[in-house]
């Protein structure tokens, strides 16, 4: 971690699917926004950087292993973070879980003092690890993650219970074991239980505030 003043602090939150990454990111975002100002903090989701698959048929898109690092355009994500750190705005892609591809529209992200990055495979990529000023791993028990994923994917991502369970056994769990769990070693902070862990939220907020002052 650099001792010089930070123009832009990038905090990564990794962990299993449905482990509470988005929840802790949005909680820290909402609470810090009140302190550092509306335009000074932003959240970027790794999911927005799934590869563009618009050239593939739907039949082929569903064959992709979305829990493998190769499903993600980490180079574009790193390029965007570096641009933001230089004070340039970027166009964050929008991704559709129903269409399994990038949408035509994008979202403009202006430079911020704090960017919270959240995603399952962030800590598997050395270039991303270098860019982050601090990283968190959500160490939520896998049975809790599966329960939450079932509820969420059926309610919000247009899935059936059966398809969630098949995908879980086919890719989600094996890729967690192969890539996500081993990437925990690179985290600075390991958070047990999930996104509602109040002490973890407060530690994160205090750390970001310190980085911003340094
Ligand atoms: P979170 N995912 C899909 O199911 N379809 C897609 O087109 C893109 C991603 C899933 C992905 C991963 N995998 O487990 C999850 N599968 O989104 C990551 N299978 O999102 O961290 O919000 O759970
Ligand atoms: Mg999420």
JSON list of C-alpha atoms and ligand atoms in Angstrom, two decimals:
[
{"chain": "A", "resi": 1, "resn": "UNK", "atom": "CA", "xyz": [0.00, 0.00, 0.00]},
{"chain": "A", "resi": 2, "resn": "UNK", "atom": "CA", "xyz": [1.47, 3.34, -1.03]},
{"chain": "A", "resi": 3, "resn": "UNK", "atom": "CA", "xyz": [2.16, 6.02, 1.58]},
{"chain": "A", "resi": 4, "resn": "UNK", "atom": "CA", "xyz": [1.44, 8.85, -0.83]},
{"chain": "A", "resi": 5, "resn": "UNK", "atom": "CA", "xyz": [-1.88, 10.65, -0.99]},
{"chain": "A", "resi": 6, "resn": "UNK", "atom": "CA", "xyz": [-4.55, 8.63, -2.80]},
{"chain": "A", "resi": 7, "resn": "UNK", "atom": "CA", "xyz": [-6.51, 10.29, -5.56]},
{"chain": "A", "resi": 8, "resn": "UNK", "atom": "CA", "xyz": [-8.58, 7.18, -5.96]},
{"chain": "A", "resi": 9, "resn": "UNK", "atom": "CA", "xyz": [-8.82, 4.30, -3.50]},
{"chain": "A", "resi": 10, "resn": "UNK", "atom": "CA", "xyz": [-9.87, 0.95, -4.93]},
{"chain": "A", "resi": 11, "resn": "UNK", "atom": "CA", "xyz": [-11.26, -1.64, -2.52]},
{"chain": "A", "resi": 12, "resn": "UNK", "atom": "CA", "xyz": [-12.00, -5.16, -3.78]},
{"chain": "A", "resi": 13, "resn": "UNK", "atom": "CA", "xyz": [-14.62, -7.49, -2.31]},
{"chain": "A", "resi": 14, "resn": "UNK", "atom": "CA", "xyz": [-14.43, -11.12, -3.46]},
{"chain": "A", "resi": 15, "resn": "UNK", "atom": "CA", "xyz": [-16.04, -14.39, -2.36]},
{"chain": "A", "resi": 16, "resn": "UNK", "atom": "CA", "xyz": [-18.50, -17.05, -3.47]},
{"chain": "A", "resi": 17, "resn": "UNK", "atom": "CA", "xyz": [-21.59, -16.28, -5.49]},
{"chain": "A", "resi": 18, "resn": "UNK", "atom": "CA", "xyz": [-24.35, -14.99, -3.16]},
{"chain": "A", "resi": 19, "resn": "UNK", "atom": "CA", "xyz": [-21.91, -14.63, -0.25]},
{"chain": "A", "resi": 20, "resn": "UNK", "atom": "CA", "xyz": [-23.00, -11.05, 0.46]},
{"chain": "A", "resi": 21, "resn": "UNK", "atom": "CA", "xyz": [-20.51, -9.11, -1.69]},
{"chain": "A", "resi": 22, "resn": "UNK", "atom": "CA", "xyz": [-23.09, -6.83, -3.26]},
{"chain": "A", "resi": 23, "resn": "UNK", "atom": "CA", "xyz": [-24.79, -6.29, 0.10]},
{"chain": "A", "resi": 24, "resn": "UNK", "atom": "CA", "xyz": [-21.66, -5.21, 1.98]},
{"chain": "A", "resi": 25, "resn": "UNK", "atom": "CA", "xyz": [-20.57, -3.08, -1.01]},
{"chain": "A", "resi": 26, "resn": "UNK", "atom": "CA", "xyz": [-23.90, -1.24, -1.16]},
{"chain": "A", "resi": 27, "resn": "UNK", "atom": "CA", "xyz": [-24.01, -0.78, 2.63]},
{"chain": "A", "resi": 28, "resn": "UNK", "atom": "CA", "xyz": [-20.51, 0.72, 2.75]},
{"chain": "A", "resi": 29, "resn": "UNK", "atom": "CA", "xyz": [-21.37, 2.80, -0.33]},
{"chain": "A", "resi": 30, "resn": "UNK", "atom": "CA", "xyz": [-24.54, 4.26, 1.20]},
{"chain": "A", "resi": 31, "resn": "UNK", "atom": "CA", "xyz": [-22.96, 5.00, 4.57]},
{"chain": "A", "resi": 32, "resn": "UNK", "atom": "CA", "xyz": [-19.72, 6.50, 3.20]},
{"chain": "A", "resi": 33, "resn": "UNK", "atom": "CA", "xyz": [-21.54, 8.56, 0.59]},
{"chain": "A", "resi": 34, "resn": "UNK", "atom": "CA", "xyz": [-22.97, 10.65, 3.38]},
{"chain": "A", "resi": 35, "resn": "UNK", "atom": "CA", "xyz": [-19.46, 11.40, 4.65]},
{"chain": "A", "resi": 36, "resn": "UNK", "atom": "CA", "xyz": [-17.37, 11.87, 1.51]},
{"chain": "A", "resi": 37, "resn": "UNK", "atom": "CA", "xyz": [-20.11, 13.21, -0.73]},
{"chain": "A", "resi": 38, "resn": "UNK", "atom": "CA", "xyz": [-22.37, 11.83, -3.39]},
{"chain": "A", "resi": 39, "resn": "UNK", "atom": "CA", "xyz": [-19.97, 12.13, -6.27]},
{"chain": "A", "resi": 40, "resn": "UNK", "atom": "CA", "xyz": [-16.92, 10.78, -4.48]},
{"chain": "A", "resi": 41, "resn": "UNK", "atom": "CA", "xyz": [-17.75, 7.11, -4.18]},
{"chain": "A", "resi": 42, "resn": "UNK", "atom": "CA", "xyz": [-18.86, 4.44, -6.63]},
{"chain": "A", "resi": 43, "resn": "UNK", "atom": "CA", "xyz": [-19.41, 0.69, -6.90]},
{"chain": "A", "resi": 44, "resn": "UNK", "atom": "CA", "xyz": [-18.26, -1.42, -9.86]},
{"chain": "A", "resi": 45, "resn": "UNK", "atom": "CA", "xyz": [-19.49, -5.00, -10.23]},
{"chain": "A", "resi": 46, "resn": "UNK", "atom": "CA", "xyz": [-17.21, -7.53, -11.88]},
{"chain": "A", "resi": 47, "resn": "UNK", "atom": "CA", "xyz": [-20.34, -9.12, -13.39]},
{"chain": "A", "resi": 48, "resn": "UNK", "atom": "CA", "xyz": [-20.59, -6.11, -15.76]},
{"chain": "A", "resi": 49, "resn": "UNK", "atom": "CA", "xyz": [-17.32, -7.31, -17.28]},
{"chain": "A", "resi": 50, "resn": "UNK", "atom": "CA", "xyz": [-18.48, -10.75, -18.42]},
{"chain": "A", "resi": 51, "resn": "UNK", "atom": "CA", "xyz": [-17.29, -11.19, -22.02]},
{"chain": "A", "resi": 52, "resn": "UNK", "atom": "CA", "xyz": [-19.45, -9.79, -24.76]},
{"chain": "A", "resi": 53, "resn": "UNK", "atom": "CA", "xyz": [-21.14, -12.84, -26.30]},
{"chain": "A", "resi": 54, "resn": "UNK", "atom": "CA", "xyz": [-23.44, -11.06, -28.74]},
{"chain": "A", "resi": 55, "resn": "UNK", "atom": "CA", "xyz": [-21.80, -12.91, -31.67]},
{"chain": "A", "resi": 56, "resn": "UNK", "atom": "CA", "xyz": [-22.84, -16.29, -30.17]},
{"chain": "A", "resi": 57, "resn": "UNK", "atom": "CA", "xyz": [-26.22, -18.01, -30.42]},
{"chain": "A", "resi": 58, "resn": "UNK", "atom": "CA", "xyz": [-28.26, -18.43, -27.23]},
{"chain": "A", "resi": 59, "resn": "UNK", "atom": "CA", "xyz": [-27.55, -22.16, -27.45]},
{"chain": "A", "resi": 60, "resn": "UNK", "atom": "CA", "xyz": [-23.81, -21.46, -27.33]},
{"chain": "A", "resi": 61, "resn": "UNK", "atom": "CA", "xyz": [-24.07, -18.73, -24.68]},
{"chain": "A", "resi": 62, "resn": "UNK", "atom": "CA", "xyz": [-25.62, -21.09, -22.15]},
{"chain": "A", "resi": 63, "resn": "UNK", "atom": "CA", "xyz": [-22.66, -23.45, -22.58]},
{"chain": "A", "resi": 64, "resn": "UNK", "atom": "CA", "xyz": [-20.21, -20.85, -21.19]},
{"chain": "A", "resi": 65, "resn": "UNK", "atom": "CA", "xyz": [-18.73, -21.58, -17.77]},
{"chain": "A", "resi": 66, "resn": "UNK", "atom": "CA", "xyz": [-19.50, -18.29, -16.02]},
{"chain": "A", "resi": 67, "resn": "UNK", "atom": "CA", "xyz": [-17.62, -19.30, -12.90]},
{"chain": "A", "resi": 68, "resn": "UNK", "atom": "CA", "xyz": [-14.27, -19.61, -14.71]},
{"chain": "A", "resi": 69, "resn": "UNK", "atom": "CA", "xyz": [-11.92, -16.60, -14.92]},
{"chain": "A", "resi": 70, "resn": "UNK", "atom": "CA", "xyz": [-11.85, -16.86, -18.74]},
{"chain": "A", "resi": 71, "resn": "UNK", "atom": "CA", "xyz": [-15.56, -15.85, -18.85]},
{"chain": "A", "resi": 72, "resn": "UNK", "atom": "CA", "xyz": [-14.55, -12.36, -17.73]},
{"chain": "A", "resi": 73, "resn": "UNK", "atom": "CA", "xyz": [-12.93, -9.48, -19.57]},
{"chain": "A", "resi": 74, "resn": "UNK", "atom": "CA", "xyz": [-10.52, -8.66, -16.73]},
{"chain": "A", "resi": 75, "resn": "UNK", "atom": "CA", "xyz": [-8.27, -6.70, -19.12]},
{"chain": "A", "resi": 76, "resn": "UNK", "atom": "CA", "xyz": [-11.06, -4.24, -19.86]},
{"chain": "A", "resi": 77, "resn": "UNK", "atom": "CA", "xyz": [-11.84, -3.97, -16.15]},
{"chain": "A", "resi": 78, "resn": "UNK", "atom": "CA", "xyz": [-8.16, -3.23, -15.34]},
{"chain": "A", "resi": 79, "resn": "UNK", "atom": "CA", "xyz": [-7.96, -0.69, -18.17]},
{"chain": "A", "resi": 80, "resn": "UNK", "atom": "CA", "xyz": [-11.05, 1.06, -16.82]},
{"chain": "A", "resi": 81, "resn": "UNK", "atom": "CA", "xyz": [-9.72, 1.15, -13.26]},
{"chain": "A", "resi": 82, "resn": "UNK", "atom": "CA", "xyz": [-6.43, 2.59, -14.48]},
{"chain": "A", "resi": 83, "resn": "UNK", "atom": "CA", "xyz": [-8.29, 5.25, -16.45]},
{"chain": "A", "resi": 84, "resn": "UNK", "atom": "CA", "xyz": [-10.37, 6.14, -13.38]},
{"chain": "A", "resi": 85, "resn": "UNK", "atom": "CA", "xyz": [-7.19, 6.40, -11.31]},
{"chain": "A", "resi": 86, "resn": "UNK", "atom": "CA", "xyz": [-5.84, 8.85, -13.91]},
{"chain": "A", "resi": 87, "resn": "UNK", "atom": "CA", "xyz": [-8.98, 10.94, -13.47]},
{"chain": "A", "resi": 88, "resn": "UNK", "atom": "CA", "xyz": [-10.72, 9.86, -16.70]},
{"chain": "A", "resi": 89, "resn": "UNK", "atom": "CA", "xyz": [-14.36, 8.77, -16.97]},
{"chain": "A", "resi": 90, "resn": "UNK", "atom": "CA", "xyz": [-15.16, 5.29, -18.34]},
{"chain": "A", "resi": 91, "resn": "UNK", "atom": "CA", "xyz": [-18.13, 3.51, -19.88]},
{"chain": "A", "resi": 92, "resn": "UNK", "atom": "CA", "xyz": [-18.97, 0.51, -17.67]},
{"chain": "A", "resi": 93, "resn": "UNK", "atom": "CA", "xyz": [-20.68, -2.19, -19.76]},
{"chain": "A", "resi": 94, "resn": "UNK", "atom": "CA", "xyz": [-24.16, -3.39, -18.80]},
{"chain": "A", "resi": 95, "resn": "UNK", "atom": "CA", "xyz": [-24.67, -7.15, -18.68]},
{"chain": "A", "resi": 96, "resn": "UNK", "atom": "CA", "xyz": [-27.87, -9.16, -18.96]},
{"chain": "A", "resi": 97, "resn": "UNK", "atom": "CA", "xyz": [-28.05, -12.42, -16.99]},
{"chain": "A", "resi": 98, "resn": "UNK", "atom": "CA", "xyz": [-31.13, -13.35, -19.01]},
{"chain": "A", "resi": 99, "resn": "UNK", "atom": "CA", "xyz": [-29.50, -12.78, -22.42]},
{"chain": "A", "resi": 100, "resn": "UNK", "atom": "CA", "xyz": [-26.06, -13.95, -21.17]},
{"chain": "A", "resi": 101, "resn": "UNK", "atom": "CA", "xyz": [-24.37, -11.09, -22.92]},
{"chain": "A", "resi": 102, "resn": "UNK", "atom": "CA", "xyz": [-23.46, -7.41, -22.82]},
{"chain": "A", "resi": 103, "resn": "UNK", "atom": "CA", "xyz": [-26.21, -4.92, -23.60]},
{"chain": "A", "resi": 104, "resn": "UNK", "atom": "CA", "xyz": [-25.80, -2.12, -26.16]},
{"chain": "A", "resi": 105, "resn": "UNK", "atom": "CA", "xyz": [-26.07, 0.50, -23.41]},
{"chain": "A", "resi": 106, "resn": "UNK", "atom": "CA", "xyz": [-23.31, 1.33, -20.94]},
{"chain": "A", "resi": 107, "resn": "UNK", "atom": "CA", "xyz": [-23.14, 3.39, -17.75]},
{"chain": "A", "resi": 108, "resn": "UNK", "atom": "CA", "xyz": [-20.78, 6.33, -17.44]},
{"chain": "A", "resi": 109, "resn": "UNK", "atom": "CA", "xyz": [-18.61, 6.25, -14.33]},
{"chain": "A", "resi": 110, "resn": "UNK", "atom": "CA", "xyz": [-16.89, 9.53, -13.53]},
{"chain": "A", "resi": 111, "resn": "UNK", "atom": "CA", "xyz": [-13.65, 9.52, -11.48]},
{"chain": "A", "resi": 112, "resn": "UNK", "atom": "CA", "xyz": [-14.23, 8.96, -7.76]},
{"chain": "A", "resi": 113, "resn": "UNK", "atom": "CA", "xyz": [-12.21, 9.12, -4.55]},
{"chain": "A", "resi": 114, "resn": "UNK", "atom": "CA", "xyz": [-13.37, 5.64, -3.58]},
{"chain": "A", "resi": 115, "resn": "UNK", "atom": "CA", "xyz": [-14.31, 2.75, -5.83]},
{"chain": "A", "resi": 116, "resn": "UNK", "atom": "CA", "xyz": [-15.68, -0.43, -4.30]},
{"chain": "A", "resi": 117, "resn": "UNK", "atom": "CA", "xyz": [-15.18, -3.34, -6.68]},
{"chain": "A", "resi": 118, "resn": "UNK", "atom": "CA", "xyz": [-17.12, -6.52, -6.04]},
{"chain": "A", "resi": 119, "resn": "UNK", "atom": "CA", "xyz": [-17.03, -9.87, -7.79]},
{"chain": "A", "resi": 120, "resn": "UNK", "atom": "CA", "xyz": [-16.41, -13.59, -7.40]},
{"chain": "A", "resi": 121, "resn": "UNK", "atom": "CA", "xyz": [-13.09, -13.85, -9.26]},
{"chain": "A", "resi": 122, "resn": "UNK", "atom": "CA", "xyz": [-11.38, -10.51, -8.56]},
{"chain": "A", "resi": 123, "resn": "UNK", "atom": "CA", "xyz": [-8.58, -11.98, -6.45]},
{"chain": "A", "resi": 124, "resn": "UNK", "atom": "CA", "xyz": [-7.63, -14.60, -9.06]},
{"chain": "A", "resi": 125, "resn": "UNK", "atom": "CA", "xyz": [-6.21, -11.92, -11.37]},
{"chain": "A", "resi": 126, "resn": "UNK", "atom": "CA", "xyz": [-2.71, -10.62, -10.47]},
{"chain": "A", "resi": 127, "resn": "UNK", "atom": "CA", "xyz": [-3.20, -7.35, -12.38]},
{"chain": "A", "resi": 128, "resn": "UNK", "atom": "CA", "xyz": [-6.36, -6.64, -10.39]},
{"chain": "A", "resi": 129, "resn": "UNK", "atom": "CA", "xyz": [-4.66, -7.55, -7.11]},
{"chain": "A", "resi": 130, "resn": "UNK", "atom": "CA", "xyz": [-1.98, -4.96, -7.90]},
{"chain": "A", "resi": 131, "resn": "UNK", "atom": "CA", "xyz": [-4.53, -2.25, -8.57]},
{"chain": "A", "resi": 132, "resn": "UNK", "atom": "CA", "xyz": [-6.52, -2.76, -5.36]},
{"chain": "A", "resi": 133, "resn": "UNK", "atom": "CA", "xyz": [-5.48, -0.81, -2.26]},
{"chain": "A", "resi": 134, "resn": "UNK", "atom": "CA", "xyz": [-7.18, -3.33, 0.02]},
{"chain": "A", "resi": 135, "resn": "UNK", "atom": "CA", "xyz": [-9.16, -6.51, -0.47]},
{"chain": "A", "resi": 136, "resn": "UNK", "atom": "CA", "xyz": [-11.85, -8.36, 1.40]},
{"chain": "A", "resi": 137, "resn": "UNK", "atom": "CA", "xyz": [-12.99, -11.98, 1.11]},
{"chain": "A", "resi": 138, "resn": "UNK", "atom": "CA", "xyz": [-16.53, -12.86, 2.16]},
{"chain": "A", "resi": 139, "resn": "UNK", "atom": "CA", "xyz": [-16.13, -16.22, 3.91]},
{"chain": "A", "resi": 140, "resn": "UNK", "atom": "CA", "xyz": [-19.82, -17.09, 4.09]},
{"chain": "A", "resi": 141, "resn": "UNK", "atom": "CA", "xyz": [-20.64, -20.81, 4.53]},
{"chain": "A", "resi": 142, "resn": "UNK", "atom": "CA", "xyz": [-21.47, -22.40, 1.17]},
{"chain": "A", "resi": 143, "resn": "UNK", "atom": "CA", "xyz": [-24.84, -23.77, 2.29]},
{"chain": "A", "resi": 144, "resn": "UNK", "atom": "CA", "xyz": [-25.96, -20.22, 3.12]},
{"chain": "A", "resi": 145, "resn": "UNK", "atom": "CA", "xyz": [-24.68, -19.03, -0.28]},
{"chain": "A", "resi": 146, "resn": "UNK", "atom": "CA", "xyz": [-26.60, -21.78, -2.05]},
{"chain": "A", "resi": 147, "resn": "UNK", "atom": "CA", "xyz": [-29.82, -20.95, -0.20]},
{"chain": "A", "resi": 148, "resn": "UNK", "atom": "CA", "xyz": [-29.48, -17.29, -1.09]},
{"chain": "A", "resi": 149, "resn": "UNK", "atom": "CA", "xyz": [-28.53, -18.01, -4.66]},
{"chain": "A", "resi": 150, "resn": "UNK", "atom": "CA", "xyz": [-31.60, -20.19, -5.13]},
{"chain": "A", "resi": 151, "resn": "UNK", "atom": "CA", "xyz": [-33.90, -17.47, -3.83]},
{"chain": "A", "resi": 152, "resn": "UNK", "atom": "CA", "xyz": [-32.18, -14.70, -5.77]},
{"chain": "A", "resi": 153, "resn": "UNK", "atom": "CA", "xyz": [-31.75, -16.38, -9.14]},
{"chain": "A", "resi": 154, "resn": "UNK", "atom": "CA", "xyz": [-35.37, -17.56, -9.21]},
{"chain": "A", "resi": 155, "resn": "UNK", "atom": "CA", "xyz": [-36.70, -14.16, -8.09]},
{"chain": "A", "resi": 156, "resn": "UNK", "atom": "CA", "xyz": [-34.31, -11.83, -9.96]},
{"chain": "A", "resi": 157, "resn": "UNK", "atom": "CA", "xyz": [-32.41, -13.65, -12.69]},
{"chain": "A", "resi": 158, "resn": "UNK", "atom": "CA", "xyz": [-35.18, -15.56, -14.46]},
{"chain": "A", "resi": 159, "resn": "UNK", "atom": "CA", "xyz": [-34.08, -19.08, -13.44]},
{"chain": "A", "resi": 160, "resn": "UNK", "atom": "CA", "xyz": [-35.94, -22.19, -12.32]},
{"chain": "A", "resi": 161, "resn": "UNK", "atom": "CA", "xyz": [-35.01, -23.93, -9.09]},
{"chain": "A", "resi": 162, "resn": "UNK", "atom": "CA", "xyz": [-33.88, -26.97, -11.06]},
{"chain": "A", "resi": 163, "resn": "UNK", "atom": "CA", "xyz": [-31.59, -24.96, -13.34]},
{"chain": "A", "resi": 164, "resn": "UNK", "atom": "CA", "xyz": [-29.96, -23.23, -10.36]},
{"chain": "A", "resi": 165, "resn": "UNK", "atom": "CA", "xyz": [-29.24, -26.58, -8.72]},
{"chain": "A", "resi": 166, "resn": "UNK", "atom": "CA", "xyz": [-27.84, -28.11, -11.92]},
{"chain": "A", "resi": 167, "resn": "UNK", "atom": "CA", "xyz": [-25.59, -25.06, -12.52]},
{"chain": "A", "resi": 168, "resn": "UNK", "atom": "CA", "xyz": [-24.49, -25.15, -8.89]},
{"chain": "A", "resi": 169, "resn": "UNK", "atom": "CA", "xyz": [-23.25, -28.73, -9.16]},
{"chain": "A", "resi": 170, "resn": "UNK", "atom": "CA", "xyz": [-21.82, -28.34, -12.65]},
{"chain": "A", "resi": 171, "resn": "UNK", "atom": "CA", "xyz": [-19.83, -25.11, -12.33]},
{"chain": "A", "resi": 172, "resn": "UNK", "atom": "CA", "xyz": [-20.55, -22.91, -9.30]},
{"chain": "A", "resi": 173, "resn": "UNK", "atom": "CA", "xyz": [-19.26, -25.28, -6.61]},
{"chain": "A", "resi": 174, "resn": "UNK", "atom": "CA", "xyz": [-16.34, -26.85, -8.56]},
{"chain": "A", "resi": 175, "resn": "UNK", "atom": "CA", "xyz": [-15.06, -23.45, -9.74]},
{"chain": "A", "resi": 176, "resn": "UNK", "atom": "CA", "xyz": [-15.39, -22.09, -6.21]},
{"chain": "A", "resi": 177, "resn": "UNK", "atom": "CA", "xyz": [-13.12, -24.91, -5.03]},
{"chain": "A", "resi": 178, "resn": "UNK", "atom": "CA", "xyz": [-10.68, -24.50, -7.91]},
{"chain": "A", "resi": 179, "resn": "UNK", "atom": "CA", "xyz": [-10.40, -20.71, -8.17]},
{"chain": "A", "resi": 180, "resn": "UNK", "atom": "CA", "xyz": [-12.30, -18.69, -5.58]},
{"chain": "A", "resi": 181, "resn": "UNK", "atom": "CA", "xyz": [-11.44, -20.48, -2.34]},
{"chain": "A", "resi": 182, "resn": "UNK", "atom": "CA", "xyz": [-7.65, -20.53, -3.14]},
{"chain": "A", "resi": 183, "resn": "UNK", "atom": "CA", "xyz": [-7.78, -16.79, -3.93]},
{"chain": "A", "resi": 184, "resn": "UNK", "atom": "CA", "xyz": [-8.72, -16.12, -0.28]},
{"chain": "A", "resi": 185, "resn": "UNK", "atom": "CA", "xyz": [-4.99, -16.14, 0.53]},
{"chain": "A", "resi": 186, "resn": "UNK", "atom": "CA", "xyz": [-4.62, -12.78, -1.22]},
{"chain": "A", "resi": 187, "resn": "UNK", "atom": "CA", "xyz": [-7.28, -10.99, 0.84]},
{"chain": "A", "resi": 188, "resn": "UNK", "atom": "CA", "xyz": [-6.30, -8.46, 3.50]},
{"chain": "A", "resi": 189, "resn": "UNK", "atom": "CA", "xyz": [-9.47, -9.02, 5.52]},
{"chain": "A", "resi": 190, "resn": "UNK", "atom": "CA", "xyz": [-11.59, -12.17, 5.76]},
{"chain": "A", "resi": 191, "resn": "UNK", "atom": "CA", "xyz": [-15.21, -11.56, 6.72]},
{"chain": "A", "resi": 192, "resn": "UNK", "atom": "CA", "xyz": [-17.20, -14.41, 8.28]},
{"chain": "A", "resi": 193, "resn": "UNK", "atom": "CA", "xyz": [-20.99, -14.91, 8.10]},
{"chain": "A", "resi": 194, "resn": "UNK", "atom": "CA", "xyz": [-22.02, -12.47, 5.38]},
{"chain": "A", "resi": 195, "resn": "UNK", "atom": "CA", "xyz": [-22.82, -8.95, 4.25]},
{"chain": "A", "resi": 196, "resn": "UNK", "atom": "CA", "xyz": [-24.61, -7.94, 7.44]},
{"chain": "A", "resi": 197, "resn": "UNK", "atom": "CA", "xyz": [-21.47, -8.32, 9.61]},
{"chain": "A", "resi": 198, "resn": "UNK", "atom": "CA", "xyz": [-21.62, -4.90, 11.28]},
{"chain": "A", "resi": 199, "resn": "UNK", "atom": "CA", "xyz": [-18.06, -4.88, 12.63]},
{"chain": "A", "resi": 200, "resn": "UNK", "atom": "CA", "xyz": [-16.72, -5.72, 9.17]},
{"chain": "A", "resi": 201, "resn": "UNK", "atom": "CA", "xyz": [-18.71, -2.85, 7.65]},
{"chain": "A", "resi": 202, "resn": "UNK", "atom": "CA", "xyz": [-17.36, -0.41, 10.25]},
{"chain": "A", "resi": 203, "resn": "UNK", "atom": "CA", "xyz": [-13.75, -1.65, 9.87]},
{"chain": "A", "resi": 204, "resn": "UNK", "atom": "CA", "xyz": [-14.02, -1.20, 6.12]},
{"chain": "A", "resi": 205, "resn": "UNK", "atom": "CA", "xyz": [-15.45, 2.29, 6.44]},
{"chain": "A", "resi": 206, "resn": "UNK", "atom": "CA", "xyz": [-12.74, 3.31, 8.91]},
{"chain": "A", "resi": 207, "resn": "UNK", "atom": "CA", "xyz": [-10.01, 1.91, 6.67]},
{"chain": "A", "resi": 208, "resn": "UNK", "atom": "CA", "xyz": [-11.29, 3.73, 3.60]},
{"chain": "A", "resi": 209, "resn": "UNK", "atom": "CA", "xyz": [-11.53, 6.97, 5.60]},
{"chain": "A", "resi": 210, "resn": "UNK", "atom": "CA", "xyz": [-7.91, 6.50, 6.71]},
{"chain": "A", "resi": 211, "resn": "UNK", "atom": "CA", "xyz": [-6.71, 5.85, 3.15]},
{"chain": "A", "resi": 212, "resn": "UNK", "atom": "CA", "xyz": [-8.46, 9.00, 2.02]},
{"chain": "A", "resi": 213, "resn": "UNK", "atom": "CA", "xyz": [-6.71, 11.05, 4.70]},
{"chain": "A", "resi": 214, "resn": "UNK", "atom": "CA", "xyz": [-3.24, 9.59, 4.08]},
{"chain": "B", "resi": 1, "resn": "LIG", "atom": "P1", "xyz": [-22.85, -13.08, -8.15]},
{"chain": "B", "resi": 1, "resn": "LIG", "atom": "N1", "xyz": [-23.86, -15.88, -14.18]},
{"chain": "B", "resi": 1, "resn": "LIG", "atom": "C1", "xyz": [-24.88, -16.52, -14.86]},
{"chain": "B", "resi": 1, "resn": "LIG", "atom": "O1", "xyz": [-25.55, -17.38, -14.31]},
{"chain": "B", "resi": 1, "resn": "LIG", "atom": "N2", "xyz": [-25.12, -16.17, -16.16]},
{"chain": "B", "resi": 1, "resn": "LIG", "atom": "C2", "xyz": [-24.39, -15.24, -16.80]},
{"chain": "B", "resi": 1, "resn": "LIG", "atom": "O2", "xyz": [-24.66, -14.95, -17.98]},
{"chain": "B", "resi": 1, "resn": "LIG", "atom": "C3", "xyz": [-23.34, -14.62, -16.09]},
{"chain": "B", "resi": 1, "resn": "LIG", "atom": "C4", "xyz": [-23.12, -14.96, -14.79]},
{"chain": "B", "resi": 1, "resn": "LIG", "atom": "C5", "xyz": [-23.60, -16.24, -12.77]},
{"chain": "B", "resi": 1, "resn": "LIG", "atom": "C6", "xyz": [-22.28, -16.95, -12.64]},
{"chain": "B", "resi": 1, "resn": "LIG", "atom": "C7", "xyz": [-21.78, -16.68, -11.24]},
{"chain": "B", "resi": 1, "resn": "LIG", "atom": "N3", "xyz": [-22.48, -18.28, -12.90]},
{"chain": "B", "resi": 1, "resn": "LIG", "atom": "O3", "xyz": [-21.88, -17.81, -10.40]},
{"chain": "B", "resi": 1, "resn": "LIG", "atom": "C8", "xyz": [-22.68, -15.55, -10.77]},
{"chain": "B", "resi": 1, "resn": "LIG", "atom": "N4", "xyz": [-22.92, -19.26, -13.07]},
{"chain": "B", "resi": 1, "resn": "LIG", "atom": "O4", "xyz": [-23.43, -15.13, -11.91]},
{"chain": "B", "resi": 1, "resn": "LIG", "atom": "C9", "xyz": [-21.86, -14.42, -10.21]},
{"chain": "B", "resi": 1, "resn": "LIG", "atom": "N5", "xyz": [-23.13, -20.41, -13.20]},
{"chain": "B", "resi": 1, "resn": "LIG", "atom": "O5", "xyz": [-22.68, -13.39, -9.75]},
{"chain": "B", "resi": 1, "resn": "LIG", "atom": "O6", "xyz": [-21.49, -12.90, -7.57]},
{"chain": "B", "resi": 1, "resn": "LIG", "atom": "O7", "xyz": [-23.67, -11.80, -8.11]},
{"chain": "B", "resi": 1, "resn": "LIG", "atom": "O8", "xyz": [-23.51, -14.25, -7.55]},
{"chain": "B", "resi": 2, "resn": "LIG", "atom": "MG1", "xyz": [-23.81, -9.86, -6.39]}
]
